[in-house]
mmCIF file of C-alpha atoms and ligand atoms in Angstrom:
data_model
loop_
_atom_site.group_PDB
_atom_site.id
_atom_site.type_symbol
_atom_site.label_atom_id
_atom_site.label_comp_id
_atom_site.label_asym_id
_atom_site.label_seq_id
_atom_site.Cartn_x
_atom_site.Cartn_y
_atom_site.Cartn_z
ATOM 1 C CA MET M 18 133.027 110.385 107.552
ATOM 2 C CA LEU M 19 134.330 106.962 106.616
ATOM 3 C CA LYS M 20 137.533 108.336 104.987
ATOM 4 C CA GLY M 21 140.687 107.481 107.014
ATOM 5 C CA LYS M 22 138.833 105.155 109.433
ATOM 6 C CA LYS M 23 140.386 101.770 110.162
ATOM 7 C CA ILE M 24 137.899 98.929 109.588
ATOM 8 C CA GLY M 25 138.351 95.470 111.095
ATOM 9 C CA PHE M 26 136.300 92.366 110.404
ATOM 10 C CA ILE M 27 135.651 89.401 112.657
ATOM 11 C CA GLY M 28 135.027 86.622 110.144
ATOM 12 C CA GLY M 29 136.213 86.858 106.527
ATOM 13 C CA GLY M 30 133.445 84.901 104.723
ATOM 14 C CA ASN M 31 131.086 85.761 101.850
ATOM 15 C CA MET M 32 129.343 88.828 103.394
ATOM 16 C CA ALA M 33 132.674 90.218 104.679
ATOM 17 C CA GLU M 34 134.112 89.887 101.118
ATOM 18 C CA ALA M 35 131.037 91.705 99.726
ATOM 19 C CA ILE M 36 131.519 94.534 102.187
ATOM 20 C CA VAL M 37 135.235 94.736 101.394
ATOM 21 C CA LYS M 38 134.357 95.108 97.684
ATOM 22 C CA GLY M 39 131.946 97.929 98.498
ATOM 23 C CA LEU M 40 134.458 99.667 100.803
ATOM 24 C CA LEU M 41 137.144 99.479 98.063
ATOM 25 C CA ALA M 42 134.764 100.647 95.329
ATOM 26 C CA GLY M 43 133.914 103.545 97.730
ATOM 27 C CA GLY M 44 137.545 104.660 97.940
ATOM 28 C CA VAL M 45 138.594 103.096 101.346
ATOM 29 C CA ALA M 46 142.279 102.291 101.190
ATOM 30 C CA THR M 47 143.351 98.643 101.357
ATOM 31 C CA HIS M 48 145.745 99.404 104.240
ATOM 32 C CA ASP M 49 142.746 100.536 106.371
ATOM 33 C CA ILE M 50 141.030 97.123 106.109
ATOM 34 C CA THR M 51 141.989 94.174 108.371
ATOM 35 C CA LEU M 52 140.105 90.878 108.360
ATOM 36 C CA ALA M 53 140.373 88.192 111.060
ATOM 37 C CA GLU M 54 139.607 84.828 109.480
ATOM 38 C CA PRO M 55 140.489 81.383 110.875
ATOM 39 C CA VAL M 56 141.039 79.617 107.559
ATOM 40 C CA ALA M 57 144.562 80.112 106.132
ATOM 41 C CA GLN M 58 143.493 79.470 102.519
ATOM 42 C CA ARG M 59 140.773 82.027 102.804
ATOM 43 C CA ARG M 60 143.240 84.606 104.228
ATOM 44 C CA ASP M 61 145.529 84.054 101.363
ATOM 45 C CA TYR M 62 142.608 84.473 98.953
ATOM 46 C CA LEU M 63 141.558 87.811 100.562
ATOM 47 C CA LEU M 64 145.055 89.125 100.503
ATOM 48 C CA ALA M 65 145.657 88.092 96.847
ATOM 49 C CA SER M 66 142.234 89.288 95.560
ATOM 50 C CA TYR M 67 141.897 92.589 97.406
ATOM 51 C CA GLY M 68 145.357 93.452 98.913
ATOM 52 C CA VAL M 69 143.759 93.804 102.393
ATOM 53 C CA THR M 70 145.423 92.549 105.653
ATOM 54 C CA ALA M 71 144.131 89.152 106.763
ATOM 55 C CA VAL M 72 145.156 87.851 110.183
ATOM 56 C CA ASP M 73 144.271 84.728 112.159
ATOM 57 C CA ASP M 74 143.487 86.287 115.530
ATOM 58 C CA ASN M 75 140.389 88.388 116.279
ATOM 59 C CA GLY M 76 142.262 90.491 118.826
ATOM 60 C CA SER M 77 144.665 91.887 116.155
ATOM 61 C CA ALA M 78 141.757 92.959 113.835
ATOM 62 C CA LEU M 79 140.079 94.611 116.839
ATOM 63 C CA GLN M 80 143.194 96.515 117.912
ATOM 64 C CA ALA M 81 143.730 97.814 114.380
ATOM 65 C CA ALA M 82 140.212 99.113 113.969
ATOM 66 C CA ASP M 83 137.937 102.087 114.684
ATOM 67 C CA ILE M 84 135.000 100.296 113.235
ATOM 68 C CA VAL M 85 134.635 96.485 113.822
ATOM 69 C CA ILE M 86 132.285 94.552 111.571
ATOM 70 C CA LEU M 87 131.021 91.397 113.141
ATOM 71 C CA ALA M 88 130.569 88.959 110.217
ATOM 72 C CA VAL M 89 130.572 85.441 111.626
ATOM 73 C CA LYS M 90 127.637 83.054 111.594
ATOM 74 C CA PRO M 91 125.181 83.599 114.403
ATOM 75 C CA GLN M 92 126.055 80.081 115.852
ATOM 76 C CA VAL M 93 129.586 81.142 116.582
ATOM 77 C CA CYS M 94 128.670 84.684 117.644
ATOM 78 C CA MET M 95 129.397 84.200 121.360
ATOM 79 C CA THR M 96 132.699 82.339 120.736
ATOM 80 C CA ALA M 97 133.774 85.277 118.538
ATOM 81 C CA LEU M 98 132.681 87.954 120.935
ATOM 82 C CA ARG M 99 134.348 86.243 123.901
ATOM 83 C CA SER M 100 137.614 86.256 121.900
ATOM 84 C CA LEU M 101 137.688 90.080 121.871
ATOM 85 C CA PRO M 102 139.586 91.562 124.909
ATOM 86 C CA GLY M 103 137.082 93.849 126.743
ATOM 87 C CA ASP M 104 139.573 96.580 127.471
ATOM 88 C CA ALA M 105 140.316 96.967 123.727
ATOM 89 C CA CYS M 106 136.652 97.426 122.796
ATOM 90 C CA SER M 107 136.117 100.822 124.250
ATOM 91 C CA GLY M 108 135.944 103.800 121.805
ATOM 92 C CA LYS M 109 135.219 101.453 118.880
ATOM 93 C CA LEU M 110 132.037 101.157 116.870
ATOM 94 C CA PHE M 111 130.726 97.526 116.402
ATOM 95 C CA ILE M 112 128.554 96.808 113.420
ATOM 96 C CA SER M 113 126.958 93.396 113.311
ATOM 97 C CA ILE M 114 125.474 91.780 110.251
ATOM 98 C CA MET M 115 124.774 88.566 112.249
ATOM 99 C CA ALA M 116 121.133 87.579 111.618
ATOM 100 C CA GLY M 117 118.955 87.287 114.713
ATOM 101 C CA VAL M 118 121.620 88.486 117.189
ATOM 102 C CA THR M 119 120.227 91.526 119.164
ATOM 103 C CA THR M 120 122.358 94.609 119.937
ATOM 104 C CA GLN M 121 121.575 93.934 123.600
ATOM 105 C CA ALA M 122 123.163 90.466 123.272
ATOM 106 C CA ILE M 123 126.323 92.029 121.756
ATOM 107 C CA GLU M 124 126.383 94.850 124.380
ATOM 108 C CA ASN M 125 126.114 92.279 127.187
ATOM 109 C CA ALA M 126 128.900 90.155 125.708
ATOM 110 C CA LEU M 127 131.301 93.071 125.184
ATOM 111 C CA ALA M 128 132.379 95.971 127.418
ATOM 112 C CA LYS M 129 129.693 98.226 129.155
ATOM 113 C CA GLY M 130 128.478 101.141 127.132
ATOM 114 C CA VAL M 131 129.988 99.712 123.938
ATOM 115 C CA ARG M 132 128.552 101.322 120.687
ATOM 116 C CA VAL M 133 126.721 98.740 118.558
ATOM 117 C CA ILE M 134 124.764 98.917 115.406
ATOM 118 C CA ARG M 135 122.855 96.046 113.826
ATOM 119 C CA VAL M 136 122.442 95.716 110.056
ATOM 120 C CA MET M 137 120.289 93.304 108.058
ATOM 121 C CA PRO M 138 121.725 93.208 104.514
ATOM 122 C CA ASN M 139 120.628 90.731 101.844
ATOM 123 C CA THR M 140 122.420 88.488 99.392
ATOM 124 C CA PRO M 141 122.528 90.855 96.413
ATOM 125 C CA ALA M 142 125.362 92.435 98.525
ATOM 126 C CA LEU M 143 127.487 90.043 96.568
ATOM 127 C CA VAL M 144 126.891 92.156 93.484
ATOM 128 C CA LEU M 145 126.781 95.435 95.331
ATOM 129 C CA GLN M 146 122.970 95.663 95.046
ATOM 130 C CA ALA M 147 121.984 94.965 98.737
ATOM 131 C CA ALA M 148 118.952 96.215 100.461
ATOM 132 C CA SER M 149 120.058 96.881 103.975
ATOM 133 C CA ALA M 150 118.191 97.989 107.092
ATOM 134 C CA ILE M 151 120.201 99.512 110.000
ATOM 135 C CA ALA M 152 119.214 99.728 113.679
ATOM 136 C CA PRO M 153 121.205 101.450 116.474
ATOM 137 C CA GLY M 154 121.889 99.877 119.865
ATOM 138 C CA THR M 155 121.523 101.834 123.115
ATOM 139 C CA SER M 156 124.905 103.666 123.034
ATOM 140 C CA ALA M 157 125.328 104.252 119.296
ATOM 141 C CA THR M 158 125.335 107.906 118.281
ATOM 142 C CA ALA M 159 123.847 109.747 115.275
ATOM 143 C CA GLY M 160 127.391 109.911 113.852
ATOM 144 C CA ASP M 161 127.680 106.096 114.227
ATOM 145 C CA LEU M 162 124.410 105.678 112.356
ATOM 146 C CA SER M 163 125.673 107.960 109.507
ATOM 147 C CA LEU M 164 128.826 105.913 109.301
ATOM 148 C CA ALA M 165 126.842 102.687 108.990
ATOM 149 C CA LEU M 166 124.611 104.241 106.321
ATOM 150 C CA GLU M 167 127.695 105.373 104.435
ATOM 151 C CA ILE M 168 129.181 101.842 104.483
ATOM 152 C CA PHE M 169 125.990 100.056 103.503
ATOM 153 C CA ASN M 170 125.022 102.538 100.818
ATOM 154 C CA LEU M 171 128.323 101.496 99.189
ATOM 155 C CA LEU M 172 126.873 97.985 99.042
ATOM 156 C CA GLY M 173 123.489 99.015 97.476
ATOM 157 C CA THR M 174 120.773 100.903 99.325
ATOM 158 C CA ALA M 175 120.357 101.288 103.139
ATOM 159 C CA CYS M 176 117.793 102.780 105.491
ATOM 160 C CA THR M 177 117.337 102.974 109.176
ATOM 161 C CA VAL M 178 114.601 101.259 111.146
ATOM 162 C CA GLU M 179 113.880 100.517 114.860
ATOM 163 C CA GLU M 180 115.501 97.284 115.951
ATOM 164 C CA LYS M 181 112.037 95.651 116.681
ATOM 165 C CA LEU M 182 111.304 95.916 112.929
ATOM 166 C CA LEU M 183 114.309 93.833 111.859
ATOM 167 C CA ASP M 184 112.208 90.612 111.879
ATOM 168 C CA ALA M 185 109.882 92.274 109.295
ATOM 169 C CA VAL M 186 112.985 93.342 107.340
ATOM 170 C CA THR M 187 114.187 89.774 107.389
ATOM 171 C CA GLY M 188 110.810 88.527 106.117
ATOM 172 C CA LEU M 189 110.774 91.175 103.320
ATOM 173 C CA SER M 190 114.232 92.017 101.974
ATOM 174 C CA GLY M 191 116.280 89.325 103.800
ATOM 175 C CA SER M 192 114.228 86.450 102.340
ATOM 176 C CA GLY M 193 112.951 88.607 99.432
ATOM 177 C CA PRO M 194 115.628 87.546 96.879
ATOM 178 C CA ALA M 195 114.407 83.990 97.018
ATOM 179 C CA TYR M 196 110.818 85.172 96.313
ATOM 180 C CA VAL M 197 112.111 87.181 93.378
ATOM 181 C CA PHE M 198 114.242 84.320 92.042
ATOM 182 C CA THR M 199 111.105 82.138 92.154
ATOM 183 C CA PHE M 200 109.141 84.822 90.339
ATOM 184 C CA ILE M 201 111.835 85.094 87.617
ATOM 185 C CA GLU M 202 111.855 81.339 87.239
ATOM 186 C CA ALA M 203 108.092 81.311 86.854
ATOM 187 C CA LEU M 204 108.175 84.085 84.239
ATOM 188 C CA SER M 205 110.888 82.124 82.367
ATOM 189 C CA ASP M 206 108.933 78.837 82.510
ATOM 190 C CA ALA M 207 105.897 80.637 81.097
ATOM 191 C CA GLY M 208 108.093 82.096 78.294
ATOM 192 C CA VAL M 209 109.301 78.530 77.504
ATOM 193 C CA LYS M 210 105.709 77.178 77.624
ATOM 194 C CA ASN M 211 104.834 79.766 75.028
ATOM 195 C CA GLY M 212 107.760 78.904 72.744
ATOM 196 C CA LEU M 213 110.757 81.021 73.868
ATOM 197 C CA PRO M 214 114.092 79.309 74.318
ATOM 198 C CA ARG M 215 115.071 79.005 77.976
ATOM 199 C CA ASP M 216 118.193 81.410 77.967
ATOM 200 C CA LYS M 217 116.186 84.192 76.176
ATOM 201 C CA ALA M 218 113.207 83.690 78.435
ATOM 202 C CA THR M 219 115.368 83.950 81.635
ATOM 203 C CA LEU M 220 117.228 87.002 80.194
ATOM 204 C CA LEU M 221 113.964 88.812 79.424
ATOM 205 C CA ALA M 222 112.418 87.819 82.798
ATOM 206 C CA ALA M 223 115.461 88.995 84.894
ATOM 207 C CA GLN M 224 115.805 92.249 83.009
ATOM 208 C CA THR M 225 112.086 92.935 83.339
ATOM 209 C CA VAL M 226 112.415 92.638 87.144
ATOM 210 C CA LEU M 227 115.633 94.780 87.133
ATOM 211 C CA GLY M 228 114.134 97.456 84.907
ATOM 212 C CA SER M 229 110.883 97.647 86.762
ATOM 213 C CA ALA M 230 112.696 97.889 90.135
ATOM 214 C CA LYS M 231 114.816 100.712 88.655
ATOM 215 C CA MET M 232 111.670 102.600 87.558
ATOM 216 C CA VAL M 233 110.193 102.303 91.074
ATOM 217 C CA LEU M 234 113.457 103.676 92.646
ATOM 218 C CA ASP M 235 114.285 106.328 90.051
ATOM 219 C CA THR M 236 110.819 107.804 89.509
ATOM 220 C CA ALA M 237 109.570 107.473 93.200
ATOM 221 C CA GLU M 238 106.109 107.139 91.603
ATOM 222 C CA HIS M 239 103.541 105.007 93.403
ATOM 223 C CA THR M 240 103.627 101.527 91.937
ATOM 224 C CA GLY M 241 99.905 101.662 91.107
ATOM 225 C CA VAL M 242 100.648 104.685 88.888
ATOM 226 C CA LEU M 243 103.441 102.881 87.092
ATOM 227 C CA ARG M 244 101.211 99.842 86.636
ATOM 228 C CA ASP M 245 98.277 101.989 85.228
ATOM 229 C CA ARG M 246 100.646 103.432 82.593
ATOM 230 C CA VAL M 247 101.342 100.027 81.094
ATOM 231 C CA THR M 248 97.765 98.785 81.450
ATOM 232 C CA SER M 249 95.767 99.880 78.349
ATOM 233 C CA PRO M 250 92.025 99.319 78.151
ATOM 234 C CA GLY M 251 91.213 95.914 76.770
ATOM 235 C CA GLY M 252 94.913 95.153 76.315
ATOM 236 C CA THR M 253 97.231 92.289 77.044
ATOM 237 C CA THR M 254 98.455 93.571 80.534
ATOM 238 C CA ILE M 255 95.015 93.858 82.103
ATOM 239 C CA ALA M 256 94.279 90.244 80.836
ATOM 240 C CA GLY M 257 97.502 89.111 82.622
ATOM 241 C CA LEU M 258 96.722 91.176 85.813
ATOM 242 C CA HIS M 259 93.294 89.602 85.976
ATOM 243 C CA ALA M 260 94.823 86.123 86.044
ATOM 244 C CA LEU M 261 97.173 87.282 88.862
ATOM 245 C CA GLU M 262 94.271 88.612 90.884
ATOM 246 C CA GLN M 263 92.309 85.412 90.335
ATOM 247 C CA ALA M 264 95.334 83.400 91.710
ATOM 248 C CA ALA M 265 95.512 85.687 94.820
ATOM 249 C CA PHE M 266 99.046 86.731 93.842
ATOM 250 C CA ARG M 267 99.290 89.689 96.237
ATOM 251 C CA GLY M 268 97.867 87.567 99.053
ATOM 252 C CA ALA M 269 100.425 84.884 98.410
ATOM 253 C CA ILE M 270 103.300 87.403 98.596
ATOM 254 C CA MET M 271 101.981 89.003 101.699
ATOM 255 C CA ASN M 272 101.586 85.562 103.384
ATOM 256 C CA ALA M 273 105.194 84.743 102.364
ATOM 257 C CA VAL M 274 106.478 87.889 104.087
ATOM 258 C CA ASP M 275 104.270 87.221 107.123
ATOM 259 C CA MET M 276 105.430 83.645 107.514
ATOM 260 C CA ALA M 277 109.114 84.568 107.107
ATOM 261 C CA THR M 278 108.723 87.382 109.673
ATOM 262 C CA LYS M 279 107.162 85.047 112.216
ATOM 263 C CA ARG M 280 109.925 82.497 111.567
ATOM 264 C CA SER M 281 112.552 85.198 112.176
ATOM 265 C CA GLU M 282 110.865 86.067 115.495
ATOM 266 C CA GLU M 283 110.837 82.368 116.490
ATOM 267 C CA LEU M 284 114.507 81.908 115.599
ATOM 268 C CA GLY M 285 115.470 85.043 117.501
ATOM 269 C CA LYS M 286 113.717 83.718 120.611
ATOM 270 C CA SER M 287 115.512 80.426 120.384
HETATM 271 N N1 NAP Q 328 124.562 85.818 103.269
HETATM 272 C C1 NAP Q 328 123.618 86.637 103.372
HETATM 273 O O1 NAP Q 328 122.808 87.019 102.435
HETATM 274 C C2 NAP Q 328 123.367 87.330 104.722
HETATM 275 C C3 NAP Q 328 122.337 88.269 104.835
HETATM 276 C C4 NAP Q 328 122.157 88.873 106.053
HETATM 277 C C5 NAP Q 328 123.016 88.625 107.138
HETATM 278 N N2 NAP Q 328 123.894 87.655 106.920
HETATM 279 C C6 NAP Q 328 124.807 87.361 108.175
HETATM 280 O O2 NAP Q 328 126.158 87.506 107.856
HETATM 281 C C7 NAP Q 328 126.973 86.745 108.590
HETATM 282 C C8 NAP Q 328 128.055 86.109 107.750
HETATM 283 O O3 NAP Q 328 127.384 85.323 106.778
HETATM 284 P P1 NAP Q 328 128.296 84.684 105.632
HETATM 285 O O4 NAP Q 328 127.354 84.197 104.596
HETATM 286 O O5 NAP Q 328 129.366 85.657 105.208
HETATM 287 O O6 NAP Q 328 129.048 83.452 106.367
HETATM 288 P P2 NAP Q 328 130.378 82.717 106.072
HETATM 289 O O7 NAP Q 328 130.711 82.823 104.641
HETATM 290 O O8 NAP Q 328 130.264 81.313 106.780
HETATM 291 O O9 NAP Q 328 131.500 83.669 106.861
HETATM 292 C C9 NAP Q 328 131.815 83.529 108.229
HETATM 293 C C10 NAP Q 328 133.292 83.438 108.329
HETATM 294 O O10 NAP Q 328 133.705 83.646 109.653
HETATM 295 C C11 NAP Q 328 134.643 82.636 110.025
HETATM 296 N N3 NAP Q 328 134.657 82.271 111.508
HETATM 297 C C12 NAP Q 328 134.014 81.258 112.051
HETATM 298 N N4 NAP Q 328 134.253 81.316 113.439
HETATM 299 C C13 NAP Q 328 135.000 82.447 113.631
HETATM 300 C C14 NAP Q 328 135.617 83.064 114.792
HETATM 301 N N5 NAP Q 328 135.328 82.590 116.041
HETATM 302 N N6 NAP Q 328 136.245 84.205 114.690
HETATM 303 C C15 NAP Q 328 136.486 84.736 113.449
HETATM 304 N N7 NAP Q 328 135.954 84.146 112.308
HETATM 305 C C16 NAP Q 328 135.278 83.047 112.402
HETATM 306 C C17 NAP Q 328 134.219 81.504 109.192
HETATM 307 O O11 NAP Q 328 135.300 80.556 109.099
HETATM 308 P P3 NAP Q 328 134.895 78.927 108.877
HETATM 309 O O12 NAP Q 328 134.539 78.817 107.421
HETATM 310 O O13 NAP Q 328 136.045 78.250 109.299
HETATM 311 O O14 NAP Q 328 133.705 78.717 109.767
HETATM 312 C C18 NAP Q 328 133.874 82.111 107.881
HETATM 313 O O15 NAP Q 328 134.976 82.331 106.992
HETATM 314 C C19 NAP Q 328 126.051 85.726 109.295
HETATM 315 O O16 NAP Q 328 125.838 86.095 110.676
HETATM 316 C C20 NAP Q 328 124.734 85.899 108.526
HETATM 317 O O17 NAP Q 328 123.625 85.761 109.427
HETATM 318 C C21 NAP Q 328 124.193 87.045 105.770
#
């Protein structure tokens, strides 16, 4: 249970802010949240906007927390982890959202037997609509996993996966918003080409994606069944689908996820 737990953040950037919003919306008290953030202006902003505690040293945020969310860029990950006093790490749960940083790397950098969970959220976290995948490290317990699910379900929707699948998650939902933005833009362009004003074309395109996604999630029907229901014989939709098949639409999407997954694997190795 998240209620009453003290939550500390190492790094108070965009993703940390999104998580704070989710926590507050989920009923976590402002006095249970402490962020460590090096930039004074950013600390002032976090305090003024959310009423949470913002400090300039990572050790204080660590000391104050039961759950420590690691939310710095991967490039400064080791500097941030080394700033955490090893003796203060025991008994705490570390949740990392740092892309490409393995639970093993975090376990090795912190105290022995430390409980670590790795999460790959995506950018719609900023509007509390993230798709997040959660993988446990070697010492994380079932209770830790439940806590992480509770936190990231406040930010959208979360599921658990094995850590080795996080590269595929990065290729699909991590990079996915960029594919969807491109799809919405293409729909909008096509609307404009066929005479619609740009603002209305983009509104209709974005709401079509949102509404269709909601149907998939709410009905739990197979996407093929949902598609068949809007595809009448000899109608407009089958004509449009034919054009998509001719352009190898599905193959293009699968290639995009494949390429992004491979790139995530490469970046992880380097
Ligand atoms: N954005 C996404 O959609 C997304 C999705 C999945 C995962 N992630 C992961 O989320 C993490 C955070 O991303 P973000 O977009 O929130 O980055 P961000 O806005 O740059 O936030 C990172 C914050 O940490 C601060 N910081 C730097 N060094 C620090 C240190 N040693 N100790 C404490 N704080 C420090 C930074 O301050 P300065 O400005 O002074 O550097 C900055 O305010 C990244 O690891 C990223 O891989 C992001």
